[in-house]
Amino acid sequence: MVIDPKTQTYKENYKLLIGSIVPRPIAFVSTRSPDGVLNLAPFSFFTAISSDPPTICFSPGRRGSDGAKKDTWTNIEATGEFVVNVVTEEMAAAMNETATELPPEMSEFEYAGFTPAASDLVAVPRVAESPISMECERIQIVELGNAGPGGAALVIGEVIRFHVADHLLENGRIDVGLLNPVARLAGTEYTTLGRRFSLERKPWPSSKHTK
């Protein structure tokens, strides 16, 4: 089947994207409004970009109800700071509560029962329940798509401080089995780590091509 995205609605294209690009890690992003209201929201369009400096990105879409920018987006525009927290299986149900569209004067921390923990370098708190948090400064926000439902932004930030639970780190590496992260699939489905396997990178010429 061949599908032309220009003949479909943004919702139909969205379903194809989220069903094809799986699993997706979740950026649980905490921000603070200029008025001091704490915001917390999950985003599954999220990845790392570079390691020197450590740089990550995520994409907050516009609200499907009215096309307005989400609070996370407007807060980062205003303050230039945010924290990305990793979601574990134990946090998943409460994390889902923060996806509810609350009035901007309400805090998802309080609504979902998460504990704000002071960050070192930014005014935005971390999520105390998260075993890994990354304090970030905004590098750039790139607006994409239409200024309505289906449009989005690409938020690029430099990680200026890592917070990692002691039991997860050994010789500079994260034990992902102990981390037990949650990833997003399509619709209402999520997943945890399943079968894992290793593949070593081979130098050229590899043994496959050597007589």
PDB file of C-alpha atoms in Angstrom:
ATOM      1  CA  MET A   1       0.000   0.000   0.000  1.00  0.00           C
ATOM      2  CA  VAL A   2       1.250   3.455  -0.930  1.00  0.00           C
ATOM      3  CA  ILE A   3      -0.059   6.417   1.065  1.00  0.00           C
ATOM      4  CA  ASP A   4       0.257  10.069   0.146  1.00  0.00           C
ATOM      5  CA  PRO A   5       0.283  12.039   3.437  1.00  0.00           C
ATOM      6  CA  LYS A   6      -1.021  15.117   1.632  1.00  0.00           C
ATOM      7  CA  THR A   7      -4.315  13.325   1.012  1.00  0.00           C
ATOM      8  CA  GLN A   8      -4.806  12.544   4.713  1.00  0.00           C
ATOM      9  CA  THR A   9      -5.698  14.473   7.830  1.00  0.00           C
ATOM     10  CA  TYR A  10      -3.016  15.212  10.409  1.00  0.00           C
ATOM     11  CA  LYS A  11      -4.634  12.668  12.713  1.00  0.00           C
ATOM     12  CA  GLU A  12      -4.335   9.927  10.083  1.00  0.00           C
ATOM     13  CA  ASN A  13      -0.682  10.802   9.493  1.00  0.00           C
ATOM     14  CA  TYR A  14      -0.085  10.889  13.249  1.00  0.00           C
ATOM     15  CA  LYS A  15      -1.427   7.353  13.605  1.00  0.00           C
ATOM     16  CA  LEU A  16       0.927   6.121  10.891  1.00  0.00           C
ATOM     17  CA  LEU A  17       3.906   7.819  12.531  1.00  0.00           C
ATOM     18  CA  ILE A  18       3.313   6.560  16.057  1.00  0.00           C
ATOM     19  CA  GLY A  19       2.527   3.053  14.829  1.00  0.00           C
ATOM     20  CA  SER A  20       5.657   2.900  12.685  1.00  0.00           C
ATOM     21  CA  ILE A  21       8.263   4.563  14.895  1.00  0.00           C
ATOM     22  CA  VAL A  22       8.268   2.240  17.882  1.00  0.00           C
ATOM     23  CA  PRO A  23       9.198   1.925  20.653  1.00  0.00           C
ATOM     24  CA  ARG A  24       9.756   5.577  21.559  1.00  0.00           C
ATOM     25  CA  PRO A  25      11.453   6.703  24.793  1.00  0.00           C
ATOM     26  CA  ILE A  26       9.527   9.168  26.916  1.00  0.00           C
ATOM     27  CA  ALA A  27      10.803  12.604  27.885  1.00  0.00           C
ATOM     28  CA  PHE A  28       9.001  13.508  31.098  1.00  0.00           C
ATOM     29  CA  VAL A  29       9.599  17.249  30.956  1.00  0.00           C
ATOM     30  CA  SER A  30       9.327  19.547  33.932  1.00  0.00           C
ATOM     31  CA  THR A  31       9.156  23.318  33.462  1.00  0.00           C
ATOM     32  CA  ARG A  32       8.284  26.411  35.466  1.00  0.00           C
ATOM     33  CA  SER A  33       6.089  29.254  34.224  1.00  0.00           C
ATOM     34  CA  PRO A  34       7.186  32.890  34.663  1.00  0.00           C
ATOM     35  CA  ASP A  35       4.565  33.026  37.446  1.00  0.00           C
ATOM     36  CA  GLY A  36       6.169  30.085  39.237  1.00  0.00           C
ATOM     37  CA  VAL A  37       3.624  27.379  38.350  1.00  0.00           C
ATOM     38  CA  LEU A  38       5.297  23.971  37.963  1.00  0.00           C
ATOM     39  CA  ASN A  39       4.409  21.978  34.852  1.00  0.00           C
ATOM     40  CA  LEU A  40       5.053  18.339  34.046  1.00  0.00           C
ATOM     41  CA  ALA A  41       4.223  16.539  30.789  1.00  0.00           C
ATOM     42  CA  PRO A  42       5.312  13.439  28.808  1.00  0.00           C
ATOM     43  CA  PHE A  43       6.557  13.571  25.203  1.00  0.00           C
ATOM     44  CA  SER A  44       7.490  10.543  23.116  1.00  0.00           C
ATOM     45  CA  PHE A  45       8.983  12.401  20.149  1.00  0.00           C
ATOM     46  CA  PHE A  46      12.336  12.496  21.947  1.00  0.00           C
ATOM     47  CA  THR A  47      15.992  11.584  21.384  1.00  0.00           C
ATOM     48  CA  ALA A  48      19.644  12.480  21.986  1.00  0.00           C
ATOM     49  CA  ILE A  49      21.499  14.511  19.350  1.00  0.00           C
ATOM     50  CA  SER A  50      25.142  14.880  20.359  1.00  0.00           C
ATOM     51  CA  SER A  51      27.508  14.205  23.245  1.00  0.00           C
ATOM     52  CA  ASP A  52      29.863  17.210  22.984  1.00  0.00           C
ATOM     53  CA  PRO A  53      28.119  19.066  24.400  1.00  0.00           C
ATOM     54  CA  PRO A  54      25.453  16.590  25.536  1.00  0.00           C
ATOM     55  CA  THR A  55      22.390  17.698  23.605  1.00  0.00           C
ATOM     56  CA  ILE A  56      18.865  16.337  23.463  1.00  0.00           C
ATOM     57  CA  CYS A  57      15.646  17.259  21.706  1.00  0.00           C
ATOM     58  CA  PHE A  58      11.942  16.623  22.043  1.00  0.00           C
ATOM     59  CA  SER A  59       8.845  17.797  20.228  1.00  0.00           C
ATOM     60  CA  PRO A  60       5.839  19.319  21.993  1.00  0.00           C
ATOM     61  CA  GLY A  61       2.868  19.392  19.641  1.00  0.00           C
ATOM     62  CA  ARG A  62       0.144  21.984  19.633  1.00  0.00           C
ATOM     63  CA  ARG A  63      -3.000  21.075  21.549  1.00  0.00           C
ATOM     64  CA  GLY A  64      -5.442  19.053  19.494  1.00  0.00           C
ATOM     65  CA  SER A  65      -8.404  20.861  21.063  1.00  0.00           C
ATOM     66  CA  ASP A  66      -7.569  24.404  19.952  1.00  0.00           C
ATOM     67  CA  GLY A  67      -4.116  24.399  18.312  1.00  0.00           C
ATOM     68  CA  ALA A  68      -2.567  26.465  21.104  1.00  0.00           C
ATOM     69  CA  LYS A  69       1.014  25.922  22.243  1.00  0.00           C
ATOM     70  CA  LYS A  70       1.285  23.548  25.183  1.00  0.00           C
ATOM     71  CA  ASP A  71       2.410  24.932  28.532  1.00  0.00           C
ATOM     72  CA  THR A  72       5.762  23.131  28.266  1.00  0.00           C
ATOM     73  CA  TRP A  73       6.485  24.965  25.012  1.00  0.00           C
ATOM     74  CA  THR A  74       5.513  28.415  26.291  1.00  0.00           C
ATOM     75  CA  ASN A  75       7.400  27.928  29.567  1.00  0.00           C
ATOM     76  CA  ILE A  76      10.646  27.015  27.793  1.00  0.00           C
ATOM     77  CA  GLU A  77      10.200  29.974  25.452  1.00  0.00           C
ATOM     78  CA  ALA A  78       9.844  32.251  28.465  1.00  0.00           C
ATOM     79  CA  THR A  79      12.502  30.848  30.811  1.00  0.00           C
ATOM     80  CA  GLY A  80      14.962  28.920  28.619  1.00  0.00           C
ATOM     81  CA  GLU A  81      15.121  26.048  31.129  1.00  0.00           C
ATOM     82  CA  PHE A  82      13.680  22.565  31.502  1.00  0.00           C
ATOM     83  CA  VAL A  83      14.416  19.162  33.009  1.00  0.00           C
ATOM     84  CA  VAL A  84      13.955  15.817  31.255  1.00  0.00           C
ATOM     85  CA  ASN A  85      13.124  12.976  33.635  1.00  0.00           C
ATOM     86  CA  VAL A  86      13.208   9.290  32.700  1.00  0.00           C
ATOM     87  CA  VAL A  87       9.980   7.338  33.249  1.00  0.00           C
ATOM     88  CA  THR A  88      10.128   3.908  34.869  1.00  0.00           C
ATOM     89  CA  GLU A  89       7.408   1.265  34.960  1.00  0.00           C
ATOM     90  CA  GLU A  90       6.655   2.215  38.566  1.00  0.00           C
ATOM     91  CA  MET A  91       5.978   5.809  37.478  1.00  0.00           C
ATOM     92  CA  ALA A  92       3.894   5.003  34.393  1.00  0.00           C
ATOM     93  CA  ALA A  93       0.364   5.256  35.773  1.00  0.00           C
ATOM     94  CA  ALA A  94       1.013   8.579  37.510  1.00  0.00           C
ATOM     95  CA  MET A  95       2.888   9.862  34.438  1.00  0.00           C
ATOM     96  CA  ASN A  96      -0.237   9.184  32.384  1.00  0.00           C
ATOM     97  CA  GLU A  97      -2.218  11.455  34.710  1.00  0.00           C
ATOM     98  CA  THR A  98      -0.018  14.399  33.710  1.00  0.00           C
ATOM     99  CA  ALA A  99      -1.127  14.042  30.068  1.00  0.00           C
ATOM    100  CA  THR A 100      -4.508  15.482  31.098  1.00  0.00           C
ATOM    101  CA  GLU A 101      -5.007  19.032  29.788  1.00  0.00           C
ATOM    102  CA  LEU A 102      -5.062  20.979  33.051  1.00  0.00           C
ATOM    103  CA  PRO A 103      -5.625  24.743  33.327  1.00  0.00           C
ATOM    104  CA  PRO A 104      -2.262  26.548  33.165  1.00  0.00           C
ATOM    105  CA  GLU A 105      -2.554  27.703  36.793  1.00  0.00           C
ATOM    106  CA  MET A 106      -2.620  24.064  38.019  1.00  0.00           C
ATOM    107  CA  SER A 107       0.533  22.017  38.604  1.00  0.00           C
ATOM    108  CA  GLU A 108       0.790  18.457  37.286  1.00  0.00           C
ATOM    109  CA  PHE A 109       3.258  17.698  40.079  1.00  0.00           C
ATOM    110  CA  GLU A 110       0.518  18.122  42.643  1.00  0.00           C
ATOM    111  CA  TYR A 111      -2.251  16.702  40.444  1.00  0.00           C
ATOM    112  CA  ALA A 112      -0.412  13.416  39.738  1.00  0.00           C
ATOM    113  CA  GLY A 113       1.353  13.138  43.088  1.00  0.00           C
ATOM    114  CA  PHE A 114       4.958  13.635  41.976  1.00  0.00           C
ATOM    115  CA  THR A 115       7.534  15.212  44.261  1.00  0.00           C
ATOM    116  CA  PRO A 116       9.527  18.238  43.040  1.00  0.00           C
ATOM    117  CA  ALA A 117      13.245  18.049  43.897  1.00  0.00           C
ATOM    118  CA  ALA A 118      15.573  21.025  43.634  1.00  0.00           C
ATOM    119  CA  SER A 119      17.886  21.101  40.632  1.00  0.00           C
ATOM    120  CA  ASP A 120      21.492  22.287  40.845  1.00  0.00           C
ATOM    121  CA  LEU A 121      21.738  24.798  38.006  1.00  0.00           C
ATOM    122  CA  VAL A 122      18.220  25.578  36.787  1.00  0.00           C
ATOM    123  CA  ALA A 123      15.173  26.944  38.605  1.00  0.00           C
ATOM    124  CA  VAL A 124      13.037  24.083  37.324  1.00  0.00           C
ATOM    125  CA  PRO A 125      12.675  21.152  39.752  1.00  0.00           C
ATOM    126  CA  ARG A 126      13.430  17.537  38.929  1.00  0.00           C
ATOM    127  CA  VAL A 127      10.989  14.690  39.540  1.00  0.00           C
ATOM    128  CA  ALA A 128      12.205  13.045  42.754  1.00  0.00           C
ATOM    129  CA  GLU A 129      10.674   9.699  41.772  1.00  0.00           C
ATOM    130  CA  SER A 130      12.700   9.530  38.566  1.00  0.00           C
ATOM    131  CA  PRO A 131      16.076   7.724  38.799  1.00  0.00           C
ATOM    132  CA  ILE A 132      17.580   9.800  35.976  1.00  0.00           C
ATOM    133  CA  SER A 133      17.061  13.515  35.362  1.00  0.00           C
ATOM    134  CA  MET A 134      18.800  15.926  33.005  1.00  0.00           C
ATOM    135  CA  GLU A 135      18.885  19.657  33.683  1.00  0.00           C
ATOM    136  CA  CYS A 136      18.767  21.496  30.362  1.00  0.00           C
ATOM    137  CA  GLU A 137      19.223  24.970  28.936  1.00  0.00           C
ATOM    138  CA  ARG A 138      17.394  25.850  25.737  1.00  0.00           C
ATOM    139  CA  ILE A 139      19.554  26.083  22.625  1.00  0.00           C
ATOM    140  CA  GLN A 140      16.824  26.590  20.048  1.00  0.00           C
ATOM    141  CA  ILE A 141      13.123  26.147  19.423  1.00  0.00           C
ATOM    142  CA  VAL A 142      12.157  25.428  15.817  1.00  0.00           C
ATOM    143  CA  GLU A 143       8.463  25.820  14.986  1.00  0.00           C
ATOM    144  CA  LEU A 144       7.197  23.248  12.499  1.00  0.00           C
ATOM    145  CA  GLY A 145       3.962  22.747  10.609  1.00  0.00           C
ATOM    146  CA  ASN A 146       0.834  24.821  10.822  1.00  0.00           C
ATOM    147  CA  ALA A 147      -0.087  27.129  13.692  1.00  0.00           C
ATOM    148  CA  GLY A 148      -2.920  24.825  14.650  1.00  0.00           C
ATOM    149  CA  PRO A 149      -3.658  21.189  15.540  1.00  0.00           C
ATOM    150  CA  GLY A 150      -0.949  18.948  14.106  1.00  0.00           C
ATOM    151  CA  GLY A 151       1.731  21.633  14.279  1.00  0.00           C
ATOM    152  CA  ALA A 152       4.641  21.289  16.678  1.00  0.00           C
ATOM    153  CA  ALA A 153       8.015  22.580  17.779  1.00  0.00           C
ATOM    154  CA  LEU A 154      11.420  20.973  18.023  1.00  0.00           C
ATOM    155  CA  VAL A 155      12.998  21.949  21.341  1.00  0.00           C
ATOM    156  CA  ILE A 156      16.772  21.523  21.435  1.00  0.00           C
ATOM    157  CA  GLY A 157      18.551  21.758  24.770  1.00  0.00           C
ATOM    158  CA  GLU A 158      22.006  21.278  26.229  1.00  0.00           C
ATOM    159  CA  VAL A 159      22.250  18.989  29.233  1.00  0.00           C
ATOM    160  CA  ILE A 160      24.155  20.931  31.883  1.00  0.00           C
ATOM    161  CA  ARG A 161      23.717  18.474  34.757  1.00  0.00           C
ATOM    162  CA  PHE A 162      22.936  14.748  35.026  1.00  0.00           C
ATOM    163  CA  HIS A 163      21.296  13.226  38.107  1.00  0.00           C
ATOM    164  CA  VAL A 164      21.595   9.424  38.192  1.00  0.00           C
ATOM    165  CA  ALA A 165      20.602   7.075  41.007  1.00  0.00           C
ATOM    166  CA  ASP A 166      23.738   5.456  42.442  1.00  0.00           C
ATOM    167  CA  HIS A 167      22.541   1.874  41.964  1.00  0.00           C
ATOM    168  CA  LEU A 168      22.126   2.354  38.205  1.00  0.00           C
ATOM    169  CA  LEU A 169      25.666   3.469  37.404  1.00  0.00           C
ATOM    170  CA  GLU A 170      28.721   1.240  37.086  1.00  0.00           C
ATOM    171  CA  ASN A 171      31.920   2.234  35.275  1.00  0.00           C
ATOM    172  CA  GLY A 172      30.095   5.141  33.672  1.00  0.00           C
ATOM    173  CA  ARG A 173      27.356   2.956  32.172  1.00  0.00           C
ATOM    174  CA  ILE A 174      23.662   2.758  33.022  1.00  0.00           C
ATOM    175  CA  ASP A 175      22.240  -0.665  33.878  1.00  0.00           C
ATOM    176  CA  VAL A 176      19.065  -0.424  31.787  1.00  0.00           C
ATOM    177  CA  GLY A 177      17.663  -3.585  33.334  1.00  0.00           C
ATOM    178  CA  LEU A 178      17.699  -1.985  36.767  1.00  0.00           C
ATOM    179  CA  LEU A 179      16.372   1.253  35.273  1.00  0.00           C
ATOM    180  CA  ASN A 180      13.281  -0.542  33.907  1.00  0.00           C
ATOM    181  CA  PRO A 181      12.275   2.274  31.537  1.00  0.00           C
ATOM    182  CA  VAL A 182       8.904   2.605  29.843  1.00  0.00           C
ATOM    183  CA  ALA A 183       8.541   3.331  26.120  1.00  0.00           C
ATOM    184  CA  ARG A 184       5.549   4.456  24.079  1.00  0.00           C
ATOM    185  CA  LEU A 185       3.891   2.454  21.333  1.00  0.00           C
ATOM    186  CA  ALA A 186       0.712   3.490  19.500  1.00  0.00           C
ATOM    187  CA  GLY A 187      -2.658   4.478  20.929  1.00  0.00           C
ATOM    188  CA  THR A 188      -2.856   3.691  24.628  1.00  0.00           C
ATOM    189  CA  GLU A 189      -0.088   1.078  24.545  1.00  0.00           C
ATOM    190  CA  TYR A 190       3.287   1.227  26.302  1.00  0.00           C
ATOM    191  CA  THR A 191       6.075  -1.308  26.651  1.00  0.00           C
ATOM    192  CA  THR A 192       8.936  -2.217  28.961  1.00  0.00           C
ATOM    193  CA  LEU A 193      12.225  -3.880  28.067  1.00  0.00           C
ATOM    194  CA  GLY A 194      11.728  -7.241  26.363  1.00  0.00           C
ATOM    195  CA  ARG A 195      14.269  -9.619  24.891  1.00  0.00           C
ATOM    196  CA  ARG A 196      17.702  -8.025  24.604  1.00  0.00           C
ATOM    197  CA  PHE A 197      20.628  -9.041  22.391  1.00  0.00           C
ATOM    198  CA  SER A 198      24.070  -7.694  21.528  1.00  0.00           C
ATOM    199  CA  LEU A 199      25.775  -7.109  18.176  1.00  0.00           C
ATOM    200  CA  GLU A 200      29.419  -6.058  18.096  1.00  0.00           C
ATOM    201  CA  ARG A 201      30.453  -3.519  15.468  1.00  0.00           C
ATOM    202  CA  LYS A 202      33.038  -5.003  13.123  1.00  0.00           C
ATOM    203  CA  PRO A 203      35.929  -3.080  11.564  1.00  0.00           C
ATOM    204  CA  TRP A 204      36.376  -2.972   7.799  1.00  0.00           C
ATOM    205  CA  PRO A 205      37.266  -5.309   6.294  1.00  0.00           C
ATOM    206  CA  SER A 206      35.250  -7.642   8.495  1.00  0.00           C
ATOM    207  CA  SER A 207      35.713 -11.370   8.666  1.00  0.00           C
ATOM    208  CA  LYS A 208      32.644 -11.727   6.432  1.00  0.00           C
ATOM    209  CA  HIS A 209      34.595 -10.161   3.562  1.00  0.00           C
ATOM    210  CA  THR A 210      38.003 -11.631   4.327  1.00  0.00           C
ATOM    211  CA  LYS A 211      39.090 -14.746   2.424  1.00  0.00           C
TER     212      LYS A 211
END
